[in-house]
mmCIF file of C-alpha atoms in Angstrom:
data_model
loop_
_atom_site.group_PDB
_atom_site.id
_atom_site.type_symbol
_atom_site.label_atom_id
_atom_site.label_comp_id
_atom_site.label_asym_id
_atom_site.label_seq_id
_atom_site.Cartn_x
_atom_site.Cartn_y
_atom_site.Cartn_z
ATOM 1 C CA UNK A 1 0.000 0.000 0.000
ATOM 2 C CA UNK A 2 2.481 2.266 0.982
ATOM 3 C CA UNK A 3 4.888 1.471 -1.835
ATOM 4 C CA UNK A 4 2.451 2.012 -4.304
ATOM 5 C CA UNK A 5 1.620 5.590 -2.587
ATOM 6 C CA UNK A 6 5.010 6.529 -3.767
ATOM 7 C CA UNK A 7 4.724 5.340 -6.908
ATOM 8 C CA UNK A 8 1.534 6.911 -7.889
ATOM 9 C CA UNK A 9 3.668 10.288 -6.289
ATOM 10 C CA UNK A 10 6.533 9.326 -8.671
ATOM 11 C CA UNK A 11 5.195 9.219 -11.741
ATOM 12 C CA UNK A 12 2.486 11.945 -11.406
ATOM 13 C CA UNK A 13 5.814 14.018 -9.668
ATOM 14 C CA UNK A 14 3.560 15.584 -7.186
ATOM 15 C CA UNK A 15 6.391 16.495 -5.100
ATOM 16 C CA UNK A 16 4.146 18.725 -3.107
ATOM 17 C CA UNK A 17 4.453 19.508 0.975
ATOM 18 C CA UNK A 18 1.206 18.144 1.242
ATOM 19 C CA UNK A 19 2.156 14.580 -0.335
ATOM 20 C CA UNK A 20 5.399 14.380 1.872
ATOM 21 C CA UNK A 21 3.555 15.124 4.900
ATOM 22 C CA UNK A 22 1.032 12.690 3.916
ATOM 23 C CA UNK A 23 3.504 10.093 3.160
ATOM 24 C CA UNK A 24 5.263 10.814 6.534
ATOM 25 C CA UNK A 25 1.835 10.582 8.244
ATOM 26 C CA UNK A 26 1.217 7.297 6.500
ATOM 27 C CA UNK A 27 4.452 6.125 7.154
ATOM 28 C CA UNK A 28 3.888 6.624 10.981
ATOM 29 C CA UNK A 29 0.934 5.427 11.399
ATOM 30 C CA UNK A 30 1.587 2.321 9.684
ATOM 31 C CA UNK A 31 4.815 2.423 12.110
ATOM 32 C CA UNK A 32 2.681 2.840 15.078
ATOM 33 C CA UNK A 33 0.285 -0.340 14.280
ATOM 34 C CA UNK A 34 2.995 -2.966 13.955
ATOM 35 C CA UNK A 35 4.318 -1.788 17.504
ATOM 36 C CA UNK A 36 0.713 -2.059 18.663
ATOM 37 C CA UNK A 37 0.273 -5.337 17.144
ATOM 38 C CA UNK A 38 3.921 -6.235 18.749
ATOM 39 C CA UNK A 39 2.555 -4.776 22.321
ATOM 40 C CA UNK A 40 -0.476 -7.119 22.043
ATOM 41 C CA UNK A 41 1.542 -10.044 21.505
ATOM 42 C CA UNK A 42 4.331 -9.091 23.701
ATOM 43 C CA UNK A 43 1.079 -8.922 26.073
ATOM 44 C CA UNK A 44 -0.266 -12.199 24.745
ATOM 45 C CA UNK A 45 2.518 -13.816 24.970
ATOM 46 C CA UNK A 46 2.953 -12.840 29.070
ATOM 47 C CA UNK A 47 -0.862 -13.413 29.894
ATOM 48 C CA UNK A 48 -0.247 -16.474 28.281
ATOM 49 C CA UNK A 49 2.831 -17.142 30.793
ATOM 50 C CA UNK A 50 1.161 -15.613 33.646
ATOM 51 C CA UNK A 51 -1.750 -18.124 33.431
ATOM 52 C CA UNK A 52 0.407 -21.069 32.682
ATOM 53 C CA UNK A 53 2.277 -20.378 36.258
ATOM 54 C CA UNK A 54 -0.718 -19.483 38.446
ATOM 55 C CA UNK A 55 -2.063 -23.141 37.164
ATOM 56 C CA UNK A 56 1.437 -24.482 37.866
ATOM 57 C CA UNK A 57 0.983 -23.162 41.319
ATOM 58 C CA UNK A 58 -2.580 -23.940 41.703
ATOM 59 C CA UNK A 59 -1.610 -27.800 40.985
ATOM 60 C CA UNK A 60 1.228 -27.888 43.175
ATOM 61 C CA UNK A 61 -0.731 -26.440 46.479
ATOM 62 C CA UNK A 62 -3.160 -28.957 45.441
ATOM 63 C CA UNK A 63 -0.760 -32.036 45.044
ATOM 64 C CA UNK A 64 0.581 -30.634 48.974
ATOM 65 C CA UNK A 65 -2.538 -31.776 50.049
ATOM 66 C CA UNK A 66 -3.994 -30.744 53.732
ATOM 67 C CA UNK A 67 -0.890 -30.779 55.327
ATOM 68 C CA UNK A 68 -0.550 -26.576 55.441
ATOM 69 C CA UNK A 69 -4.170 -26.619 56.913
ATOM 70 C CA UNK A 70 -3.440 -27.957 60.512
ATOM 71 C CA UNK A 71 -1.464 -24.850 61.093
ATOM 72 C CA UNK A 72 -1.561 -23.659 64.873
ATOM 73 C CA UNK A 73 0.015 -21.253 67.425
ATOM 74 C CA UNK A 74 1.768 -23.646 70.000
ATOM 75 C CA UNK A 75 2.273 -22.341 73.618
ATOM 76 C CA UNK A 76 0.233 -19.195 73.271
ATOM 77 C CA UNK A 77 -0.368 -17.441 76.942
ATOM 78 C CA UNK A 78 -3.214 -15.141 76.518
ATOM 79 C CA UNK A 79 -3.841 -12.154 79.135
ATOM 80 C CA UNK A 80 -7.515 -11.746 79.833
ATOM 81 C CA UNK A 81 -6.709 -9.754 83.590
ATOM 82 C CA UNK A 82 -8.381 -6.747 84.408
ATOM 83 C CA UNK A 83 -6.654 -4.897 87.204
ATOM 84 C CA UNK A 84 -2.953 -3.753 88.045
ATOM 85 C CA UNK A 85 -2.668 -6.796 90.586
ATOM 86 C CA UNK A 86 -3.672 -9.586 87.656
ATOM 87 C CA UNK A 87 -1.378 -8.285 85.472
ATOM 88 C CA UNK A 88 1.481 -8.061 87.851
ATOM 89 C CA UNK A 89 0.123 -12.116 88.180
ATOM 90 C CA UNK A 90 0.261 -12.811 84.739
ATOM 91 C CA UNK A 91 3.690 -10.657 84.007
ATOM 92 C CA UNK A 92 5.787 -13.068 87.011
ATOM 93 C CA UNK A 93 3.637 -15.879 85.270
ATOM 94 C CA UNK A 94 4.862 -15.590 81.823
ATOM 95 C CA UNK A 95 8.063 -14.672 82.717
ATOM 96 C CA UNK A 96 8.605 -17.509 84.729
ATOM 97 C CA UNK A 97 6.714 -19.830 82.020
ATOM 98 C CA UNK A 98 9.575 -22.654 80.249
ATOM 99 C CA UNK A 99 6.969 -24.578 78.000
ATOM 100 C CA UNK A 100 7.393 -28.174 78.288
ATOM 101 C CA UNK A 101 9.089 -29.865 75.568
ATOM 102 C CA UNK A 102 7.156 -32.509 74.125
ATOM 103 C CA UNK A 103 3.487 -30.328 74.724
ATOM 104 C CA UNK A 104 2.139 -29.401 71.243
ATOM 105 C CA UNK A 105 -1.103 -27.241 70.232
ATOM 106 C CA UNK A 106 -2.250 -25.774 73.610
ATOM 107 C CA UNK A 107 -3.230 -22.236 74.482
ATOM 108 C CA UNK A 108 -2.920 -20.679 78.086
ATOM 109 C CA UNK A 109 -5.466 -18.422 78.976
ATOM 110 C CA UNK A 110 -5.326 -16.406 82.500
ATOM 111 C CA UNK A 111 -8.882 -14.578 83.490
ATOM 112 C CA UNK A 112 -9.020 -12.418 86.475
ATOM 113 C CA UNK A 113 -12.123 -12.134 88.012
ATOM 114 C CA UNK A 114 -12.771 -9.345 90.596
ATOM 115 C CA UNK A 115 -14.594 -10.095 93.622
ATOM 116 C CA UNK A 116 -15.863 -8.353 96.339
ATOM 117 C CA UNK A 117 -13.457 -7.306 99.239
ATOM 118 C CA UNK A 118 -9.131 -6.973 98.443
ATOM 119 C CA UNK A 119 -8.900 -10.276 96.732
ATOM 120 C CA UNK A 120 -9.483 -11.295 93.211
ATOM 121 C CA UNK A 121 -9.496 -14.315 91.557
ATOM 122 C CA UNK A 122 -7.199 -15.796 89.155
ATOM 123 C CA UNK A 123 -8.051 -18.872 87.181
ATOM 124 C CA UNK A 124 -5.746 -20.556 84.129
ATOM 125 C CA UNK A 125 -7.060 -22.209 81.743
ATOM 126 C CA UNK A 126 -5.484 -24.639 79.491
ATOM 127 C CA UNK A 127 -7.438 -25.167 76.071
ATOM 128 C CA UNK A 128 -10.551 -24.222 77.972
ATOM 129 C CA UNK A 129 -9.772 -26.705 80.736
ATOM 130 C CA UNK A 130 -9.468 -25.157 84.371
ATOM 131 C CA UNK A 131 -6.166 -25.965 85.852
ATOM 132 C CA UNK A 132 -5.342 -23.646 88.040
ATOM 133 C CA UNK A 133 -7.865 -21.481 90.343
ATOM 134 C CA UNK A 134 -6.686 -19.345 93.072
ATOM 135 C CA UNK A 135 -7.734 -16.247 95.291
ATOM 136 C CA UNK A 136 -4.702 -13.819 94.978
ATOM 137 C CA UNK A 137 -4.133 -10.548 97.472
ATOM 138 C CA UNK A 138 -2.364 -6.910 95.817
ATOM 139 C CA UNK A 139 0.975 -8.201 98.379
ATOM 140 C CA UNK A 140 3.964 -8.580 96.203
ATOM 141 C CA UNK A 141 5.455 -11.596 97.924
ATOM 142 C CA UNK A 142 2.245 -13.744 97.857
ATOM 143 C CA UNK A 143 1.866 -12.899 94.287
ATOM 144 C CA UNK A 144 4.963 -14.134 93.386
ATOM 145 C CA UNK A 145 4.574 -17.424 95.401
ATOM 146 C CA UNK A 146 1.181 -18.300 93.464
ATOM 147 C CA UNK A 147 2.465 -17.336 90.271
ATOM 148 C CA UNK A 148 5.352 -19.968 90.937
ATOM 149 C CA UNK A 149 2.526 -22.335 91.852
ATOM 150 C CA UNK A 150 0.021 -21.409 88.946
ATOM 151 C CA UNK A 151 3.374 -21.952 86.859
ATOM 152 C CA UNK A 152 4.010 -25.733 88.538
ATOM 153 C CA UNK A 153 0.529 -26.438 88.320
ATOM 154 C CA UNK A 154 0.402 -25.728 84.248
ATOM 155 C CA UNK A 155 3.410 -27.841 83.302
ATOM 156 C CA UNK A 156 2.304 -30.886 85.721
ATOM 157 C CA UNK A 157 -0.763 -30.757 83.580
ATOM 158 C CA UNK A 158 0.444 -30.165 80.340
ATOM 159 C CA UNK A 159 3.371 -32.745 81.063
ATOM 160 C CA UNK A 160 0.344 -35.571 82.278
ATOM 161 C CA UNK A 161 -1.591 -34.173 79.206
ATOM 162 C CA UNK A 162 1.024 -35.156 76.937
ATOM 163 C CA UNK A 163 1.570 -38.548 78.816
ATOM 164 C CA UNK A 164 -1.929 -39.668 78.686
ATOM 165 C CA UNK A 165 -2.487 -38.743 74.922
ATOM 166 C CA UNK A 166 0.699 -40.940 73.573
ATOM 167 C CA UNK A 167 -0.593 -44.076 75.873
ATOM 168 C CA UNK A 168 -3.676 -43.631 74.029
ATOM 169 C CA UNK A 169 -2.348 -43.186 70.497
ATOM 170 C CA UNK A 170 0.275 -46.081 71.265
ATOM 171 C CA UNK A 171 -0.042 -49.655 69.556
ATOM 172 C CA UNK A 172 -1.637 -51.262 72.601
ATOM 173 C CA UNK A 173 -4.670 -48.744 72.231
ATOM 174 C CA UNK A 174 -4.988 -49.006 68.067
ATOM 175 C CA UNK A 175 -6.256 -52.223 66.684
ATOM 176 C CA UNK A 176 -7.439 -53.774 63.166
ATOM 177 C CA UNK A 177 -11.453 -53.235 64.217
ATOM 178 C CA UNK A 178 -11.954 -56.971 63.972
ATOM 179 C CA UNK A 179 -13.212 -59.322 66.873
#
C-alpha cells in the first residue's frame, strides 16, 4: 500500500508539501500499528505465561494436600486480667513460664475475676480446661509465690496431658477393628 503511494507520487511528480507530509503521516501510522500489534503479543505472549504459572501453582498447592491446613500457634499465653494486681500475676507468670518440651497445640489463657473485698481471683485455663484457680491478694510476695505455683501447676498438667495422649495413640490402644 504504501509502496504504491510513492509510486503513484513518482510518476504523477507531485512532489508537493502536502504529499510528503502525507507520506510521513502514513508512514507513521503504519509504524505505530505494527508496535501495537507487537505490544499485544508481547502482552499475549505474558498473559499467556502468567496463566500457565498461576495453574502451575494452583496444581502444586493442590498435590501438597492438607498438610498446610493444621497450622496452629503452639504455647500461646493469653492475658484476659483486668486490674494492676492480675497483670502483675500474669507478668511473674509468663516470665517464669519454660513450655514443656514434648506439649504441642495448647493455648494458656489467664482470666481475672474481681470479687468483692481486696482479693481477686485468678483462674488458668489450658485449652478451655481449668487448671489452676486461686484467690490472689495486691501483696507482692504472695503474688509471686502463686504465680510460681500457677506456673508448677500448668506444666504438671500439660506434662500428664502429653503422657496420657501418647498411651492412648500407642499400639496397645490401636487395633485392626476386627473381633
Amino acid at each position: 500500500m504504501i509502496a504504491d503511494f510513492i509510486v503513484f507520487v513518482m510518476e504523477r511528480k507531485y512532489f508537493l508539501v502536502g504529499g510528503i507530509t502525507l507520506l510521513m503521516f502514513l508512514m507513521s501510522f503504519v509504524s505505530v500499528k505494527a508496535q501495537n500489534s507487537k505490544n499485544v503479543n508481547d502482552s499475549l505472549r505474558t498473559l499467556n505465561i502468567l496463566k500457565k504459572t498461576l495453574n502451575e501453582t494452583v496444581n502444586n498447592v493442590n498435590k501438597a494436600g492438607d498438610e498446610n491446613l493444621n497450622i496452629e500457634i503452639d504455647g500461646m499465653v493469653m492475658d484476659e486480667t483486668l486490674t494492676k494486681v492480675g497483670r502483675d500475676f500474669y507478668d511473674m507468670f509468663y516470665s517464669s513460664w519454660v513450655a514443656p518440651k514434648n506439649a504441642k497445640n495448647y493455648t494458656i489463657k489467664i482470666k481475672e475475676m474481681v470479687l468483692p473485698g481486696l482479693a481477686n481471683q485468678v483462674t488458668i485455663f489450658v485449652d478451655d480446661n481449668e487448671v489452676f484457680k486461686q484467690k490472689i491478694q495486691p501483696r507482692y510476695d504472695i503474688l509471686e509465690q502463686m504465680s510460681k505455683y500457677a506456673n508448677q501447676m500448668t506444666l504438671r498438667y500439660l506434662n500428664n496431658y502429653e503422657k496420657m495422649k501418647s498411651q492412648l495413640d500407642g499400639d496397645d490402644q490401636s487395633g485392626t477393628g476386627i473381633f
